[in-house]
PDB file of C-alpha atoms in Angstrom:
ATOM      1  CA  MET A   1     -31.667  44.349 -16.867  1.00 36.00           C
ATOM      2  CA  THR A   2     -33.049  44.688 -13.350  1.00 39.00           C
ATOM      3  CA  SER A   3     -35.517  47.574 -13.076  1.00 40.00           C
ATOM      4  CA  PRO A   4     -35.027  50.227 -10.376  1.00 42.00           C
ATOM      5  CA  ASP A   5     -38.078  48.836  -8.540  1.00 48.00           C
ATOM      6  CA  SER A   6     -36.894  45.214  -8.563  1.00 56.00           C
ATOM      7  CA  PRO A   7     -35.346  43.867  -5.371  1.00 85.00           C
ATOM      8  CA  THR A   8     -31.705  42.968  -5.486  1.00 95.00           C
ATOM      9  CA  ARG A   9     -30.663  39.400  -4.692  1.00 98.00           C
ATOM     10  CA  ILE A  10     -27.616  37.837  -3.077  1.00 98.00           C
ATOM     11  CA  VAL A  11     -26.309  34.844  -5.009  1.00 98.00           C
ATOM     12  CA  PHE A  12     -24.206  32.033  -3.525  1.00 98.00           C
ATOM     13  CA  ILE A  13     -22.548  30.047  -6.296  1.00 98.00           C
ATOM     14  CA  ASP A  14     -20.545  26.842  -6.154  1.00 97.00           C
ATOM     15  CA  VAL A  15     -17.270  26.461  -8.072  1.00 96.00           C
ATOM     16  CA  ASP A  16     -16.528  22.902  -9.260  1.00 93.00           C
ATOM     17  CA  GLY A  17     -19.236  21.626 -11.571  1.00 93.00           C
ATOM     18  CA  THR A  18     -21.009  24.992 -11.511  1.00 97.00           C
ATOM     19  CA  ILE A  19     -18.484  27.644 -12.576  1.00 97.00           C
ATOM     20  CA  LEU A  20     -15.658  25.260 -13.473  1.00 94.00           C
ATOM     21  CA  GLU A  21     -15.913  22.025 -15.409  1.00 87.00           C
ATOM     22  CA  HIS A  22     -13.311  19.402 -14.531  1.00 65.00           C
ATOM     23  CA  GLY A  23     -11.226  21.884 -12.653  1.00 67.00           C
ATOM     24  CA  SER A  24     -10.101  24.287 -15.350  1.00 75.00           C
ATOM     25  CA  VAL A  25     -12.685  25.270 -18.004  1.00 90.00           C
ATOM     26  CA  ILE A  26     -15.202  28.121 -17.645  1.00 96.00           C
ATOM     27  CA  ALA A  27     -17.971  28.826 -20.150  1.00 96.00           C
ATOM     28  CA  PRO A  28     -17.641  32.454 -21.359  1.00 97.00           C
ATOM     29  CA  SER A  29     -21.354  33.004 -20.650  1.00 98.00           C
ATOM     30  CA  THR A  30     -20.740  32.204 -16.966  1.00 98.00           C
ATOM     31  CA  ILE A  31     -18.287  35.070 -16.684  1.00 98.00           C
ATOM     32  CA  THR A  32     -20.729  37.403 -18.428  1.00 98.00           C
ATOM     33  CA  ALA A  33     -23.599  36.303 -16.193  1.00 98.00           C
ATOM     34  CA  ILE A  34     -21.752  36.940 -12.920  1.00 98.00           C
ATOM     35  CA  ARG A  35     -20.319  40.275 -13.996  1.00 98.00           C
ATOM     36  CA  SER A  36     -23.661  41.441 -15.425  1.00 98.00           C
ATOM     37  CA  ALA A  37     -25.551  40.460 -12.271  1.00 98.00           C
ATOM     38  CA  ARG A  38     -23.150  42.471 -10.121  1.00 98.00           C
ATOM     39  CA  ALA A  39     -23.392  45.413 -12.527  1.00 98.00           C
ATOM     40  CA  ASN A  40     -27.173  45.226 -12.078  1.00 97.00           C
ATOM     41  CA  GLY A  41     -26.786  45.687  -8.323  1.00 98.00           C
ATOM     42  CA  HIS A  42     -26.945  42.061  -7.188  1.00 98.00           C
ATOM     43  CA  THR A  43     -24.410  40.600  -4.769  1.00 98.00           C
ATOM     44  CA  VAL A  44     -22.521  37.428  -5.734  1.00 98.00           C
ATOM     45  CA  TYR A  45     -20.563  35.265  -3.293  1.00 98.00           C
ATOM     46  CA  LEU A  46     -18.520  32.201  -4.100  1.00 98.00           C
ATOM     47  CA  CYS A  47     -19.702  29.229  -2.030  1.00 98.00           C
ATOM     48  CA  THR A  48     -17.224  26.384  -2.340  1.00 97.00           C
ATOM     49  CA  GLY A  49     -15.786  23.374  -0.589  1.00 95.00           C
ATOM     50  CA  ARG A  50     -12.318  24.543  -1.595  1.00 94.00           C
ATOM     51  CA  SER A  51     -10.005  26.516   0.654  1.00 95.00           C
ATOM     52  CA  ALA A  52      -9.485  30.152  -0.316  1.00 95.00           C
ATOM     53  CA  ALA A  53      -5.945  29.388  -1.486  1.00 91.00           C
ATOM     54  CA  ASP A  54      -7.160  26.539  -3.722  1.00 91.00           C
ATOM     55  CA  ILE A  55      -9.655  28.530  -5.789  1.00 94.00           C
ATOM     56  CA  HIS A  56      -8.603  28.648  -9.439  1.00 92.00           C
ATOM     57  CA  PRO A  57      -7.229  32.094 -10.364  1.00 94.00           C
ATOM     58  CA  ASP A  58      -9.471  32.219 -13.439  1.00 95.00           C
ATOM     59  CA  VAL A  59     -12.468  31.974 -11.111  1.00 97.00           C
ATOM     60  CA  LEU A  60     -11.203  34.745  -8.831  1.00 97.00           C
ATOM     61  CA  ALA A  61     -10.585  36.940 -11.878  1.00 97.00           C
ATOM     62  CA  ILE A  62     -14.329  37.008 -12.596  1.00 98.00           C
ATOM     63  CA  GLY A  63     -14.880  39.186  -9.537  1.00 98.00           C
ATOM     64  CA  PHE A  64     -17.075  38.523  -6.488  1.00 98.00           C
ATOM     65  CA  ASP A  65     -18.366  40.373  -3.449  1.00 98.00           C
ATOM     66  CA  GLY A  66     -17.138  37.728  -1.014  1.00 98.00           C
ATOM     67  CA  ALA A  67     -16.607  34.013  -0.524  1.00 98.00           C
ATOM     68  CA  ILE A  68     -17.711  31.108   1.630  1.00 98.00           C
ATOM     69  CA  THR A  69     -14.948  28.500   1.609  1.00 98.00           C
ATOM     70  CA  ASN A  70     -14.089  25.077   3.051  1.00 96.00           C
ATOM     71  CA  GLY A  71     -17.715  23.965   2.800  1.00 96.00           C
ATOM     72  CA  GLY A  72     -18.855  26.667   5.220  1.00 97.00           C
ATOM     73  CA  ALA A  73     -16.028  26.778   7.762  1.00 97.00           C
ATOM     74  CA  PHE A  74     -14.921  30.251   6.647  1.00 97.00           C
ATOM     75  CA  ALA A  75     -16.469  33.267   4.954  1.00 98.00           C
ATOM     76  CA  THR A  76     -14.913  36.579   4.000  1.00 97.00           C
ATOM     77  CA  ARG A  77     -15.834  39.912   2.451  1.00 97.00           C
ATOM     78  CA  GLY A  78     -12.654  41.525   1.242  1.00 93.00           C
ATOM     79  CA  ASP A  79     -10.262  41.406   4.190  1.00 93.00           C
ATOM     80  CA  GLU A  80     -13.118  41.037   6.685  1.00 96.00           C
ATOM     81  CA  VAL A  81     -13.681  37.561   8.170  1.00 96.00           C
ATOM     82  CA  LEU A  82     -17.402  36.925   8.592  1.00 97.00           C
ATOM     83  CA  VAL A  83     -17.314  33.227   9.562  1.00 97.00           C
ATOM     84  CA  SER A  84     -14.516  31.181  11.161  1.00 97.00           C
ATOM     85  CA  HIS A  85     -15.097  27.636  12.440  1.00 97.00           C
ATOM     86  CA  PRO A  86     -11.848  25.634  12.366  1.00 97.00           C
ATOM     87  CA  MET A  87     -11.892  22.105  13.792  1.00 97.00           C
ATOM     88  CA  PRO A  88     -10.639  21.563  17.328  1.00 97.00           C
ATOM     89  CA  ARG A  89      -7.207  19.929  17.251  1.00 98.00           C
ATOM     90  CA  ALA A  90      -8.508  16.763  18.936  1.00 98.00           C
ATOM     91  CA  ASP A  91     -10.985  16.238  16.102  1.00 98.00           C
ATOM     92  CA  VAL A  92      -8.278  16.690  13.474  1.00 98.00           C
ATOM     93  CA  GLU A  93      -6.082  14.139  15.245  1.00 98.00           C
ATOM     94  CA  ARG A  94      -8.989  11.706  15.416  1.00 98.00           C
ATOM     95  CA  LEU A  95      -9.551  12.000  11.661  1.00 98.00           C
ATOM     96  CA  ALA A  96      -5.846  11.532  10.925  1.00 97.00           C
ATOM     97  CA  ASP A  97      -5.769   8.387  13.079  1.00 97.00           C
ATOM     98  CA  TYR A  98      -8.923   7.101  11.391  1.00 97.00           C
ATOM     99  CA  PHE A  99      -7.500   7.524   7.898  1.00 96.00           C
ATOM    100  CA  THR A 100      -4.038   6.182   8.743  1.00 95.00           C
ATOM    101  CA  SER A 101      -5.329   3.071  10.493  1.00 96.00           C
ATOM    102  CA  ARG A 102      -7.396   2.179   7.413  1.00 94.00           C
ATOM    103  CA  GLY A 103      -4.814   3.000   4.763  1.00 92.00           C
ATOM    104  CA  ILE A 104      -6.903   5.878   3.401  1.00 93.00           C
ATOM    105  CA  GLU A 105      -5.200   8.759   1.593  1.00 93.00           C
ATOM    106  CA  TYR A 106      -6.445  12.198   2.550  1.00 95.00           C
ATOM    107  CA  PHE A 107      -6.131  15.974   2.457  1.00 95.00           C
ATOM    108  CA  LEU A 108      -6.388  18.471   5.302  1.00 97.00           C
ATOM    109  CA  GLN A 109      -7.526  21.974   4.392  1.00 96.00           C
ATOM    110  CA  THR A 110      -6.769  25.214   6.145  1.00 96.00           C
ATOM    111  CA  ASP A 111      -7.965  28.399   4.490  1.00 92.00           C
ATOM    112  CA  GLU A 112      -4.403  29.152   3.375  1.00 93.00           C
ATOM    113  CA  HIS A 113      -3.182  25.730   2.200  1.00 93.00           C
ATOM    114  CA  VAL A 114      -4.099  22.154   1.343  1.00 94.00           C
ATOM    115  CA  TYR A 115      -1.955  19.360   2.814  1.00 95.00           C
ATOM    116  CA  ALA A 116      -1.740  15.869   1.307  1.00 93.00           C
ATOM    117  CA  SER A 117      -0.861  12.456   2.759  1.00 93.00           C
ATOM    118  CA  ALA A 118       2.178  10.656   1.381  1.00 85.00           C
ATOM    119  CA  GLY A 119       0.352   8.445  -1.134  1.00 85.00           C
ATOM    120  CA  ILE A 120      -1.722  11.210  -2.669  1.00 82.00           C
ATOM    121  CA  PHE A 121       0.635  12.010  -5.524  1.00 75.00           C
ATOM    122  CA  ALA A 122       0.683   8.479  -6.957  1.00 73.00           C
ATOM    123  CA  MET A 123      -3.106   8.491  -6.839  1.00 73.00           C
ATOM    124  CA  MET A 124      -3.204  11.963  -8.394  1.00 69.00           C
ATOM    125  CA  ALA A 125      -1.352  10.733 -11.483  1.00 69.00           C
ATOM    126  CA  GLU A 126      -4.421   8.799 -12.617  1.00 66.00           C
ATOM    127  CA  PHE A 127      -6.681  11.643 -11.567  1.00 66.00           C
ATOM    128  CA  ALA A 128      -4.523  14.046 -13.574  1.00 66.00           C
ATOM    129  CA  ARG A 129      -4.694  11.839 -16.663  1.00 67.00           C
ATOM    130  CA  LEU A 130      -8.489  11.816 -16.502  1.00 68.00           C
ATOM    131  CA  ARG A 131      -8.635  15.573 -15.933  1.00 66.00           C
ATOM    132  CA  ALA A 132      -6.351  16.176 -18.898  1.00 68.00           C
ATOM    133  CA  GLU A 133      -8.491  14.084 -21.201  1.00 70.00           C
ATOM    134  CA  ARG A 134     -11.704  15.698 -19.994  1.00 69.00           C
ATOM    135  CA  ARG A 135     -10.266  19.196 -20.255  1.00 68.00           C
ATOM    136  CA  ALA A 136      -9.480  18.548 -23.913  1.00 72.00           C
ATOM    137  CA  GLU A 137     -13.063  17.369 -24.432  1.00 74.00           C
ATOM    138  CA  ASP A 138     -14.408  20.444 -22.636  1.00 72.00           C
ATOM    139  CA  LEU A 139     -12.404  22.818 -24.806  1.00 73.00           C
ATOM    140  CA  ARG A 140     -13.652  21.106 -27.949  1.00 74.00           C
ATOM    141  CA  HIS A 141     -17.219  21.269 -26.598  1.00 76.00           C
ATOM    142  CA  LEU A 142     -16.862  25.031 -26.315  1.00 75.00           C
ATOM    143  CA  GLY A 143     -15.428  25.241 -29.821  1.00 74.00           C
ATOM    144  CA  LEU A 144     -12.076  26.463 -28.530  1.00 69.00           C
ATOM    145  CA  THR A 145      -8.952  25.494 -30.412  1.00 58.00           C
ATOM    146  CA  ASN A 146      -5.852  25.051 -28.359  1.00 57.00           C
ATOM    147  CA  THR A 147      -2.765  23.015 -29.123  1.00 53.00           C
ATOM    148  CA  ASP A 148      -2.852  21.723 -25.556  1.00 50.00           C
ATOM    149  CA  ALA A 149      -6.309  20.323 -26.154  1.00 48.00           C
ATOM    150  CA  ASP A 150      -4.797  17.797 -28.544  1.00 51.00           C
ATOM    151  CA  ALA A 151      -1.653  17.098 -26.538  1.00 51.00           C
ATOM    152  CA  ALA A 152      -2.612  14.743 -23.708  1.00 50.00           C
ATOM    153  CA  ASP A 153       0.961  14.389 -22.468  1.00 53.00           C
ATOM    154  CA  ASP A 154       1.385  18.141 -22.123  1.00 55.00           C
ATOM    155  CA  LEU A 155      -1.928  18.414 -20.305  1.00 50.00           C
ATOM    156  CA  LEU A 156      -1.005  15.585 -17.964  1.00 50.00           C
ATOM    157  CA  ASP A 157       2.313  17.238 -17.135  1.00 54.00           C
ATOM    158  CA  ALA A 158       0.573  20.560 -16.518  1.00 52.00           C
ATOM    159  CA  VAL A 159      -2.030  19.065 -14.202  1.00 50.00           C
ATOM    160  CA  MET A 160       0.570  17.131 -12.214  1.00 51.00           C
ATOM    161  CA  ALA A 161       2.750  20.217 -11.877  1.00 53.00           C
ATOM    162  CA  ASP A 162      -0.298  22.107 -10.648  1.00 56.00           C
ATOM    163  CA  ALA A 163      -1.019  19.406  -8.057  1.00 54.00           C
ATOM    164  CA  THR A 164       2.576  19.429  -6.851  1.00 57.00           C
ATOM    165  CA  ASN A 165       2.457  23.193  -6.379  1.00 64.00           C
ATOM    166  CA  ARG A 166      -0.962  23.167  -4.681  1.00 75.00           C
ATOM    167  CA  TYR A 167      -0.474  20.459  -2.054  1.00 87.00           C
ATOM    168  CA  LEU A 168       1.985  20.555   0.839  1.00 92.00           C
ATOM    169  CA  PRO A 169       3.133  17.604   2.992  1.00 91.00           C
ATOM    170  CA  LEU A 170       0.929  16.733   5.943  1.00 93.00           C
ATOM    171  CA  ASP A 171       3.716  17.231   8.465  1.00 92.00           C
ATOM    172  CA  GLN A 172       3.667  20.952   7.653  1.00 95.00           C
ATOM    173  CA  ALA A 173      -0.014  21.387   8.555  1.00 95.00           C
ATOM    174  CA  ASP A 174      -1.062  23.583  11.473  1.00 96.00           C
ATOM    175  CA  LEU A 175      -3.505  21.212  13.184  1.00 97.00           C
ATOM    176  CA  ASP A 176      -5.130  24.138  14.995  1.00 97.00           C
ATOM    177  CA  ALA A 177      -6.188  25.761  11.697  1.00 96.00           C
ATOM    178  CA  VAL A 178      -7.734  22.809   9.835  1.00 97.00           C
ATOM    179  CA  ALA A 179     -11.221  23.471   8.490  1.00 97.00           C
ATOM    180  CA  LYS A 180     -12.054  20.325   6.562  1.00 97.00           C
ATOM    181  CA  ALA A 181     -10.769  16.923   5.410  1.00 97.00           C
ATOM    182  CA  VAL A 182     -11.135  15.215   2.039  1.00 95.00           C
ATOM    183  CA  PHE A 183     -10.396  11.505   1.721  1.00 94.00           C
ATOM    184  CA  VAL A 184      -9.971   8.943  -1.034  1.00 91.00           C
ATOM    185  CA  SER A 185     -10.793   5.310  -0.279  1.00 87.00           C
ATOM    186  CA  GLU A 186     -10.099   2.281  -2.452  1.00 85.00           C
ATOM    187  CA  ARG A 187     -13.393   0.857  -1.165  1.00 86.00           C
ATOM    188  CA  SER A 188     -16.609   1.655  -2.999  1.00 87.00           C
ATOM    189  CA  ASP A 189     -18.357   1.925   0.383  1.00 91.00           C
ATOM    190  CA  GLY A 190     -15.715   4.192   1.927  1.00 91.00           C
ATOM    191  CA  VAL A 191     -18.097   7.119   2.357  1.00 94.00           C
ATOM    192  CA  ASP A 192     -20.835   4.967   3.887  1.00 95.00           C
ATOM    193  CA  ARG A 193     -18.379   3.462   6.373  1.00 95.00           C
ATOM    194  CA  ALA A 194     -17.010   6.875   7.327  1.00 96.00           C
ATOM    195  CA  GLN A 195     -20.532   8.182   7.866  1.00 96.00           C
ATOM    196  CA  GLN A 196     -21.262   5.289  10.226  1.00 96.00           C
ATOM    197  CA  ASP A 197     -17.955   5.543  12.086  1.00 97.00           C
ATOM    198  CA  LEU A 198     -17.805   9.329  12.485  1.00 97.00           C
ATOM    199  CA  VAL A 199     -21.440  10.423  12.764  1.00 95.00           C
ATOM    200  CA  ASP A 200     -21.073  11.426  16.420  1.00 96.00           C
ATOM    201  CA  ARG A 201     -18.881  14.457  15.633  1.00 97.00           C
ATOM    202  CA  PHE A 202     -18.679  14.956  11.902  1.00 97.00           C
ATOM    203  CA  HIS A 203     -20.663  15.737   8.763  1.00 96.00           C
ATOM    204  CA  VAL A 204     -19.561  13.245   6.072  1.00 96.00           C
ATOM    205  CA  ILE A 205     -20.775  13.549   2.469  1.00 93.00           C
ATOM    206  CA  PRO A 206     -19.783  12.096  -0.915  1.00 90.00           C
ATOM    207  CA  GLY A 207     -17.033  14.047  -2.678  1.00 85.00           C
ATOM    208  CA  SER A 208     -16.954  15.096  -6.323  1.00 73.00           C
ATOM    209  CA  MET A 209     -13.480  14.019  -7.435  1.00 71.00           C
ATOM    210  CA  PRO A 210     -13.935  12.086 -10.740  1.00 63.00           C
ATOM    211  CA  LEU A 211     -11.671   9.168  -9.826  1.00 63.00           C
ATOM    212  CA  PRO A 212     -11.553   5.880 -11.780  1.00 60.00           C
ATOM    213  CA  GLY A 213     -12.557   3.721  -8.796  1.00 68.00           C
ATOM    214  CA  GLY A 214     -13.221   3.554  -5.076  1.00 79.00           C
ATOM    215  CA  SER A 215     -14.922   6.483  -3.381  1.00 87.00           C
ATOM    216  CA  ASN A 216     -14.109   9.891  -1.987  1.00 88.00           C
ATOM    217  CA  GLY A 217     -15.705  12.095   0.600  1.00 94.00           C
ATOM    218  CA  GLU A 218     -15.609  15.390   2.459  1.00 95.00           C
ATOM    219  CA  ILE A 219     -15.644  15.719   6.239  1.00 97.00           C
ATOM    220  CA  SER A 220     -16.429  18.794   8.312  1.00 97.00           C
ATOM    221  CA  LEU A 221     -17.572  19.306  11.853  1.00 97.00           C
ATOM    222  CA  ALA A 222     -21.239  18.522  12.441  1.00 96.00           C
ATOM    223  CA  GLY A 223     -23.217  21.709  11.844  1.00 96.00           C
ATOM    224  CA  VAL A 224     -20.561  23.291   9.630  1.00 97.00           C
ATOM    225  CA  THR A 225     -22.150  23.482   6.180  1.00 97.00           C
ATOM    226  CA  LYS A 226     -22.566  25.923   3.334  1.00 98.00           C
ATOM    227  CA  GLY A 227     -26.144  26.528   4.463  1.00 98.00           C
ATOM    228  CA  ALA A 228     -25.133  27.392   8.021  1.00 98.00           C
ATOM    229  CA  ALA A 229     -22.459  29.784   6.737  1.00 98.00           C
ATOM    230  CA  ILE A 230     -24.945  31.432   4.387  1.00 98.00           C
ATOM    231  CA  LEU A 231     -27.258  32.169   7.316  1.00 98.00           C
ATOM    232  CA  GLU A 232     -24.354  33.726   9.233  1.00 98.00           C
ATOM    233  CA  VAL A 233     -23.361  35.850   6.246  1.00 98.00           C
ATOM    234  CA  LEU A 234     -26.946  36.960   5.643  1.00 98.00           C
ATOM    235  CA  ALA A 235     -27.330  37.965   9.310  1.00 98.00           C
ATOM    236  CA  HIS A 236     -24.076  39.934   9.142  1.00 97.00           C
ATOM    237  CA  LEU A 237     -25.221  41.743   5.983  1.00 97.00           C
ATOM    238  CA  GLY A 238     -28.763  42.328   7.199  1.00 97.00           C
ATOM    239  CA  ARG A 239     -30.230  40.270   4.364  1.00 97.00           C
ATOM    240  CA  SER A 240     -33.000  37.652   4.513  1.00 97.00           C
ATOM    241  CA  PRO A 241     -32.873  34.044   3.254  1.00 98.00           C
ATOM    242  CA  GLU A 242     -35.711  34.890   0.867  1.00 97.00           C
ATOM    243  CA  GLU A 243     -33.347  37.247  -0.965  1.00 97.00           C
ATOM    244  CA  ALA A 244     -30.743  34.511  -1.436  1.00 98.00           C
ATOM    245  CA  VAL A 245     -30.133  32.352  -4.491  1.00 98.00           C
ATOM    246  CA  GLY A 246     -28.056  29.165  -4.236  1.00 98.00           C
ATOM    247  CA  ILE A 247     -26.566  27.469  -7.309  1.00 98.00           C
ATOM    248  CA  GLY A 248     -24.623  24.204  -7.160  1.00 97.00           C
ATOM    249  CA  ASP A 249     -24.205  20.606  -8.225  1.00 95.00           C
ATOM    250  CA  SER A 250     -22.780  18.592  -5.318  1.00 92.00           C
ATOM    251  CA  TRP A 251     -23.908  17.034  -2.054  1.00 92.00           C
ATOM    252  CA  ASN A 252     -22.203  19.803  -0.094  1.00 94.00           C
ATOM    253  CA  ASP A 253     -24.816  22.119  -1.662  1.00 96.00           C
ATOM    254  CA  VAL A 254     -27.835  20.449  -0.015  1.00 96.00           C
ATOM    255  CA  GLU A 255     -27.936  22.780   2.979  1.00 97.00           C
ATOM    256  CA  MET A 256     -27.438  25.765   0.663  1.00 98.00           C
ATOM    257  CA  PHE A 257     -30.536  24.691  -1.256  1.00 98.00           C
ATOM    258  CA  GLU A 258     -32.448  24.355   2.008  1.00 98.00           C
ATOM    259  CA  VAL A 259     -31.823  27.896   3.265  1.00 98.00           C
ATOM    260  CA  CYS A 260     -31.918  29.978   0.060  1.00 98.00           C
ATOM    261  CA  GLY A 261     -35.149  31.482  -1.226  1.00 98.00           C
ATOM    262  CA  ASP A 262     -34.347  30.136  -4.710  1.00 98.00           C
ATOM    263  CA  SER A 263     -32.168  27.105  -5.337  1.00 98.00           C
ATOM    264  CA  VAL A 264     -30.783  25.949  -8.673  1.00 98.00           C
ATOM    265  CA  ALA A 265     -29.137  22.614  -9.480  1.00 98.00           C
ATOM    266  CA  MET A 266     -26.888  22.153 -12.481  1.00 97.00           C
ATOM    267  CA  ALA A 267     -27.950  19.594 -15.087  1.00 97.00           C
ATOM    268  CA  GLY A 268     -24.912  17.452 -14.251  1.00 88.00           C
ATOM    269  CA  ALA A 269     -25.906  17.044 -10.601  1.00 93.00           C
ATOM    270  CA  ASP A 270     -27.065  13.739  -9.136  1.00 91.00           C
ATOM    271  CA  PRO A 271     -30.802  13.347  -9.935  1.00 95.00           C
ATOM    272  CA  GLU A 272     -31.530  13.044  -6.194  1.00 94.00           C
ATOM    273  CA  LEU A 273     -29.833  16.389  -5.638  1.00 94.00           C
ATOM    274  CA  GLN A 274     -31.695  17.960  -8.554  1.00 96.00           C
ATOM    275  CA  ALA A 275     -34.950  16.904  -6.907  1.00 97.00           C
ATOM    276  CA  ARG A 276     -34.050  18.990  -3.838  1.00 96.00           C
ATOM    277  CA  ALA A 277     -33.666  22.201  -5.857  1.00 98.00           C
ATOM    278  CA  ASP A 278     -36.396  24.616  -6.907  1.00 98.00           C
ATOM    279  CA  ARG A 279     -35.220  24.457 -10.504  1.00 97.00           C
ATOM    280  CA  VAL A 280     -32.641  22.756 -12.711  1.00 98.00           C
ATOM    281  CA  THR A 281     -30.617  24.660 -15.276  1.00 98.00           C
ATOM    282  CA  THR A 282     -28.533  23.395 -18.186  1.00 98.00           C
ATOM    283  CA  GLY A 283     -24.997  22.004 -17.943  1.00 96.00           C
ATOM    284  CA  VAL A 284     -21.937  23.885 -16.744  1.00 95.00           C
ATOM    285  CA  LEU A 285     -20.583  24.279 -20.299  1.00 95.00           C
ATOM    286  CA  ASP A 286     -24.050  24.676 -21.832  1.00 96.00           C
ATOM    287  CA  ASP A 287     -24.675  28.157 -20.420  1.00 97.00           C
ATOM    288  CA  GLY A 288     -26.083  26.747 -17.181  1.00 98.00           C
ATOM    289  CA  VAL A 289     -25.216  29.719 -14.974  1.00 98.00           C
ATOM    290  CA  TRP A 290     -26.278  32.233 -17.606  1.00 98.00           C
ATOM    291  CA  ASN A 291     -29.621  30.490 -18.167  1.00 98.00           C
ATOM    292  CA  ALA A 292     -30.276  30.353 -14.425  1.00 98.00           C
ATOM    293  CA  PHE A 293     -29.488  34.051 -14.035  1.00 98.00           C
ATOM    294  CA  VAL A 294     -31.833  34.894 -16.918  1.00 98.00           C
ATOM    295  CA  GLU A 295     -34.672  32.835 -15.397  1.00 97.00           C
ATOM    296  CA  LEU A 296     -34.178  34.609 -12.061  1.00 98.00           C
ATOM    297  CA  ASP A 297     -34.091  38.066 -13.694  1.00 97.00           C
ATOM    298  CA  LEU A 298     -30.550  38.730 -12.461  1.00 98.00           C
ATOM    299  CA  VAL A 299     -29.315  39.731 -15.945  1.00 97.00           C
TER     300      VAL A 299
END
């Protein structure tokens, strides 16, 4: 419990690989940690590459003070928009032409929806199969018994239905509201090539989709990062970077680690990313968030 004389902190916490494992499983201790920290007077913001509409409802149900979404393109506190940096339409059209000319499947994110290219759903079938298998493993790891955990076909159907409901066709996208792109390349060097080809205007980083082959990446405008959004949010709230805690596991968390007074990498993060953090906690399903909050005296 935080003492009355202890300073309160503002925590920025990633979603996939930090709160959620493989898209759908949350350790009970993570929920307790976040709710207890807020009850102790600390502020907790989601800080995710996902659009606001694509955040899992079980995550939202935990309760947060605000959210940074789309890798830093948007930030909100309740109904108040604190950060808004959509891509200019010309940049979106350039990305679409780049992907199409190279046969690369991709997503465009606005804060309200995620739009998918025509070949995404065939690719998602294999992704869904892997997610279903890993979700069953995650549930068993947590000691949870669930008939779905032993029914791979049912899990596969559920994940595919979820994908179909979440993603809209590209031709419905408002190209003036796009915040970020995510792409899937059959080439193992797809991210490296995109970084070389698009460095003049864009920030390209490896993605975290656990696909069976190829590579995937995330693209935002140069200068639009989680770290930059955190600084904007802190300025709006009158808080200092020294008060901030950043917790994550992916390459879109690098800039968050750089600006926060305390940074924490999850045990499952790339070792190079772990080396950039002030500390490393345990895995996402091994009480990683809870252990980090305890070490930082948030709970």
